[in-house]
Amino acid sequence: MKYKFISDNHIHSSNSFDAKDSVIMLADRAFNLGLYSVTITDHCDCDVYYKNDLRSSIEGSIRDTLKARGLYSNRLKIYSGIELGQPTQDLDAAQEALSLGNYDFVLGSLHNLRNEQDFYYLNYTAENTGSLLERYFDEMMELIEYGKFDSLAHLTYPFRYLVSNPELKITPKDYSQQIDEVLEAIIKKDIALEVNTSGLRQPIGKTLPDEDVIRRYRELGGKYVTMGSDAHRWGDVGAGIEDGLNMLLKCGFTHFTVYRRREPVMLPIL
Ligand SMILES: [Fe+2]
């Protein structure tokens, strides 16, 4: 490991509907890999918060995280976070979720458009993809306008699934104007940009967002970048973080950011 501070700030535990491993197992893996810190960020998709009783999942996540923090006190820093999905689709749910704990870190994300399924489940055709992406960037701007989160998770998320239709030749470059608007808006609000390394272990083979977008963020004056594997299982904790840090260096960054008590802490990459 060539980096001193390897930190994974997007990890799901068994308190997320799509993950199975306990916080202790995740922490154990991080400790064995020699990570500096981790943040547990279980799902809180606000549009289904009441329907799926996410309050009890989030309370469980906070409880398990605090317990693990005590157990690993001198060995690994364990921060308490949440992945707040679609907060603008149910503002009351978002408010309640944010009041459940003293989070270190809040990720803001957009997994599905209003009244649509997660982008993961959609079929992408030449007819529907343009309009889905227009709506994606519109809702993304709404999310940033809402703004009660620290870092914007996996920008360009739908592109992770567009690759399922090889006939579509649409890339983030085709949406550079919308991406610039998103980057300018987060910079203005001091919201960080996440480098989500999950794409490196999926068919898209790139971080979300990709290197061009990270470079552009820096050109526009962006300072805060958070790193996350988006691990949904023990074996993926820390996956791709070093590749992500290499990429940040290439883009001219000297530091990345970890959030503690919702305040940015700048850590040197080297
Ligand atoms: Fe997510």
Coordinates of C-alpha atoms and ligand atoms in Angstrom, one line a residue:
M1 CA 0.0 0.0 0.0
K2 CA 1.7 3.2 -1.1
Y3 CA -0.7 5.6 0.5
K4 CA -0.8 6.6 4.1
F5 CA -4.4 7.5 4.5
I6 CA -6.6 5.0 2.7
S7 CA -10.2 5.7 3.5
D8 CA -13.4 4.2 2.3
N9 CA -16.4 6.4 2.8
H10 CA -19.2 4.6 1.1
I11 CA -19.9 1.2 2.6
H12 CA -23.2 -0.8 3.1
S13 CA -23.9 -3.2 5.9
S14 CA -26.7 -5.7 6.6
N15 CA -28.8 -2.6 7.5
S16 CA -29.1 -1.9 3.7
F17 CA -31.7 -3.9 1.8
D18 CA -29.2 -5.1 -0.7
A19 CA -26.2 -6.0 1.6
K20 CA -25.7 -8.8 4.0
D21 CA -22.5 -8.4 6.0
S22 CA -22.4 -6.9 9.5
V23 CA -20.6 -3.7 10.4
I24 CA -18.1 -5.7 12.4
M25 CA -17.2 -7.9 9.5
L26 CA -16.7 -4.8 7.3
A27 CA -14.6 -3.2 10.0
D28 CA -12.6 -6.3 10.4
R29 CA -11.8 -6.4 6.7
A30 CA -10.9 -2.7 6.7
F31 CA -8.6 -3.2 9.7
N32 CA -6.9 -6.2 8.0
L33 CA -6.3 -4.2 4.9
G34 CA -4.7 -1.4 6.9
L35 CA -7.2 1.2 6.1
Y36 CA -7.1 4.5 8.0
S37 CA -10.8 5.0 8.2
V38 CA -14.2 3.8 7.0
T39 CA -17.6 5.4 7.0
I40 CA -20.7 3.2 7.1
T41 CA -23.3 4.7 4.7
D42 CA -26.4 2.5 4.7
H43 CA -29.2 3.2 2.2
C44 CA -32.0 5.6 3.1
D45 CA -34.1 5.9 -0.1
C46 CA -36.5 8.6 1.0
D47 CA -39.2 7.8 -1.5
V48 CA -39.8 4.4 0.2
Y49 CA -38.8 5.5 3.8
Y50 CA -42.2 5.0 5.3
K51 CA -43.3 2.1 3.1
N52 CA -40.2 0.1 3.9
D53 CA -39.8 1.2 7.5
L54 CA -36.3 2.6 6.9
R55 CA -36.2 4.3 10.3
S56 CA -35.5 1.0 12.0
S57 CA -32.8 0.1 9.4
I58 CA -31.1 3.4 9.9
E59 CA -31.3 3.2 13.7
G60 CA -29.8 -0.2 13.4
S61 CA -27.0 1.1 11.2
I62 CA -26.1 3.9 13.6
R63 CA -26.2 1.5 16.6
D64 CA -24.0 -1.1 14.9
T65 CA -21.5 1.6 13.7
L66 CA -21.2 3.1 17.2
K67 CA -20.7 -0.3 18.7
A68 CA -17.9 -1.1 16.1
R69 CA -16.3 2.3 16.8
G70 CA -16.0 1.4 20.4
L71 CA -14.5 -2.1 19.6
Y72 CA -11.9 -0.7 17.2
S73 CA -11.2 2.5 19.1
N74 CA -7.4 2.7 18.6
R75 CA -7.1 0.6 15.5
L76 CA -9.4 2.0 12.9
K77 CA -11.5 5.1 12.7
I78 CA -15.1 4.2 12.1
Y79 CA -17.4 7.0 11.1
S80 CA -21.2 7.1 11.1
G81 CA -22.9 8.0 7.8
I82 CA -26.0 7.6 5.7
E83 CA -26.7 7.5 1.9
L84 CA -29.7 9.8 1.6
G85 CA -31.4 8.8 -1.7
Q86 CA -33.9 11.0 -3.4
P87 CA -34.5 13.3 -0.4
T88 CA -36.5 15.7 -2.6
Q89 CA -39.0 13.0 -3.3
D90 CA -40.1 13.0 0.3
L91 CA -38.8 15.9 2.3
D92 CA -40.4 14.8 5.6
A93 CA -38.7 11.4 5.4
A94 CA -35.4 13.1 4.6
Q95 CA -35.8 15.4 7.6
E96 CA -36.6 12.5 9.9
A97 CA -33.7 10.4 8.7
L98 CA -31.3 13.3 9.2
S99 CA -32.5 13.7 12.8
L100 CA -32.0 10.0 13.8
G101 CA -28.3 10.4 14.6
N102 CA -25.2 12.6 14.9
Y103 CA -23.8 11.6 11.5
D104 CA -20.2 12.3 10.5
F105 CA -21.1 12.1 6.9
V106 CA -24.2 12.4 4.6
L107 CA -24.0 11.2 1.0
G108 CA -26.7 12.6 -1.3
S109 CA -27.7 10.3 -4.2
L110 CA -30.2 9.8 -6.9
H111 CA -31.1 6.1 -7.7
N112 CA -34.4 6.6 -9.3
L113 CA -36.4 9.4 -10.9
R114 CA -39.8 10.3 -9.5
N115 CA -42.3 7.4 -10.1
E116 CA -39.6 5.3 -11.8
Q117 CA -37.6 2.3 -10.7
D118 CA -33.9 2.4 -9.9
F119 CA -31.8 3.0 -13.0
Y120 CA -30.5 -0.5 -12.4
Y121 CA -33.9 -2.0 -13.4
L122 CA -34.6 0.1 -16.5
N123 CA -34.3 -1.0 -20.1
Y124 CA -32.4 1.5 -22.2
T125 CA -33.3 2.0 -25.8
A126 CA -32.6 4.6 -28.5
E127 CA -36.1 6.0 -27.8
N128 CA -36.1 6.4 -24.1
T129 CA -32.5 7.0 -23.0
G130 CA -32.2 10.7 -24.0
S131 CA -35.3 11.6 -22.0
L132 CA -34.3 9.5 -19.0
L133 CA -30.9 11.3 -18.9
E134 CA -32.5 14.8 -19.3
R135 CA -34.7 14.0 -16.3
Y136 CA -31.8 12.6 -14.4
F137 CA -29.8 15.8 -14.7
D138 CA -32.9 17.9 -13.9
E139 CA -33.5 15.9 -10.7
M140 CA -29.8 16.1 -9.9
M141 CA -30.1 19.9 -9.9
E142 CA -33.1 19.7 -7.6
L143 CA -31.1 17.4 -5.2
I144 CA -28.2 20.0 -5.1
E145 CA -30.7 22.8 -4.6
Y146 CA -32.0 20.8 -1.5
G147 CA -28.3 20.5 -0.5
K148 CA -28.6 19.0 3.0
F149 CA -25.7 16.5 2.4
D150 CA -21.9 16.6 2.3
S151 CA -20.9 14.8 -0.8
L152 CA -22.7 14.0 -4.1
A153 CA -22.6 10.2 -4.6
H154 CA -21.9 8.5 -7.9
L155 CA -22.6 11.3 -10.3
T156 CA -23.4 9.7 -13.8
Y157 CA -25.0 6.6 -12.1
P158 CA -27.3 5.8 -15.0
F159 CA -24.2 5.4 -17.3
R160 CA -23.2 2.4 -15.2
Y161 CA -26.3 0.6 -16.7
L162 CA -26.4 2.1 -20.2
V163 CA -23.5 -0.3 -21.1
S164 CA -26.1 -3.1 -20.9
N165 CA -27.2 -2.0 -24.4
P166 CA -24.0 -1.9 -26.6
E167 CA -25.9 -0.3 -29.4
L168 CA -26.2 2.9 -27.4
K169 CA -23.2 5.1 -27.9
I170 CA -24.0 7.6 -25.3
T171 CA -21.3 8.7 -22.8
P172 CA -21.0 11.4 -20.2
K173 CA -19.2 13.5 -22.8
D174 CA -22.6 13.9 -24.6
Y175 CA -23.8 15.6 -21.4
S176 CA -20.8 17.8 -20.6
Q177 CA -23.0 20.9 -20.4
Q178 CA -25.3 19.4 -17.8
I179 CA -22.3 17.9 -15.9
D180 CA -20.7 21.4 -15.8
E181 CA -23.9 22.8 -14.3
V182 CA -23.9 20.1 -11.6
L183 CA -20.2 20.7 -10.8
E184 CA -20.6 24.4 -10.6
A185 CA -23.6 24.0 -8.3
I186 CA -21.9 21.7 -5.9
I187 CA -18.8 23.9 -5.8
K188 CA -21.0 26.9 -5.0
K189 CA -22.6 25.1 -2.1
D190 CA -19.3 23.6 -0.7
I191 CA -20.6 20.1 -1.4
A192 CA -18.0 17.5 -2.2
L193 CA -17.8 15.2 -5.2
E194 CA -17.6 11.5 -4.6
V195 CA -15.3 9.3 -6.6
N196 CA -17.2 6.0 -6.5
T197 CA -15.0 3.1 -7.4
S198 CA -17.7 0.5 -7.8
G199 CA -17.6 1.0 -11.6
L200 CA -14.1 -0.4 -11.7
R201 CA -15.5 -3.8 -10.8
Q202 CA -18.4 -3.6 -13.1
P203 CA -18.8 -3.8 -16.9
I204 CA -18.4 0.0 -17.3
G205 CA -14.8 -0.3 -16.0
K206 CA -14.6 3.3 -14.8
T207 CA -15.1 5.3 -11.6
L208 CA -18.4 7.2 -11.2
P209 CA -17.9 9.9 -12.3
D210 CA -14.9 9.2 -14.6
E211 CA -11.5 10.8 -14.8
D212 CA -12.7 13.5 -17.3
V213 CA -15.4 14.7 -14.9
I214 CA -13.0 14.7 -11.9
R215 CA -10.5 16.8 -13.9
R216 CA -13.2 19.2 -14.9
Y217 CA -14.4 19.5 -11.3
R218 CA -10.9 20.6 -10.4
E219 CA -10.6 23.0 -13.3
L220 CA -13.9 24.7 -12.2
G221 CA -12.4 25.2 -8.7
G222 CA -13.7 22.0 -6.9
K223 CA -11.7 21.2 -3.7
Y224 CA -13.5 18.4 -1.9
V225 CA -13.4 14.9 -3.1
T226 CA -14.5 11.9 -1.1
M227 CA -13.6 8.3 -1.9
G228 CA -16.0 5.4 -1.7
S229 CA -16.0 1.7 -2.8
D230 CA -19.8 1.4 -2.5
A231 CA -19.0 -2.0 -1.1
H232 CA -22.1 -4.2 -0.5
R233 CA -20.1 -7.1 0.9
W234 CA -17.1 -7.7 3.0
G235 CA -14.7 -8.5 0.1
D236 CA -15.3 -5.2 -1.6
V237 CA -14.3 -2.9 1.3
G238 CA -11.6 -0.6 0.1
A239 CA -11.8 -2.0 -3.5
G240 CA -10.5 0.5 -6.0
I241 CA -9.6 3.2 -3.5
E242 CA -5.9 3.2 -4.4
D243 CA -6.8 3.4 -8.1
G244 CA -9.1 6.3 -7.3
L245 CA -6.3 8.1 -5.4
N246 CA -3.9 7.5 -8.4
M247 CA -6.5 9.2 -10.6
L248 CA -6.9 12.1 -8.2
L249 CA -3.1 12.7 -8.3
K250 CA -3.2 12.6 -12.1
C251 CA -6.0 15.2 -12.1
G252 CA -3.8 17.5 -9.9
F253 CA -5.3 16.9 -6.5
T254 CA -3.0 16.8 -3.5
H255 CA -5.7 16.0 -0.9
F256 CA -8.9 14.1 -0.5
T257 CA -11.6 14.7 2.1
V258 CA -13.1 12.7 4.9
Y259 CA -16.0 14.1 6.9
R260 CA -16.0 14.1 10.7
R261 CA -19.1 15.5 12.5
R262 CA -20.2 16.8 9.1
E263 CA -17.0 18.9 8.7
P264 CA -14.5 18.3 5.9
V265 CA -11.1 17.1 7.0
M266 CA -8.4 17.3 4.2
L267 CA -6.0 14.4 4.1
P268 CA -2.9 14.4 2.0
I269 CA -2.9 11.8 -0.8
L270 CA 0.8 11.2 -0.4
Ligands
FE1 FE -26.0 4.7 -4.2

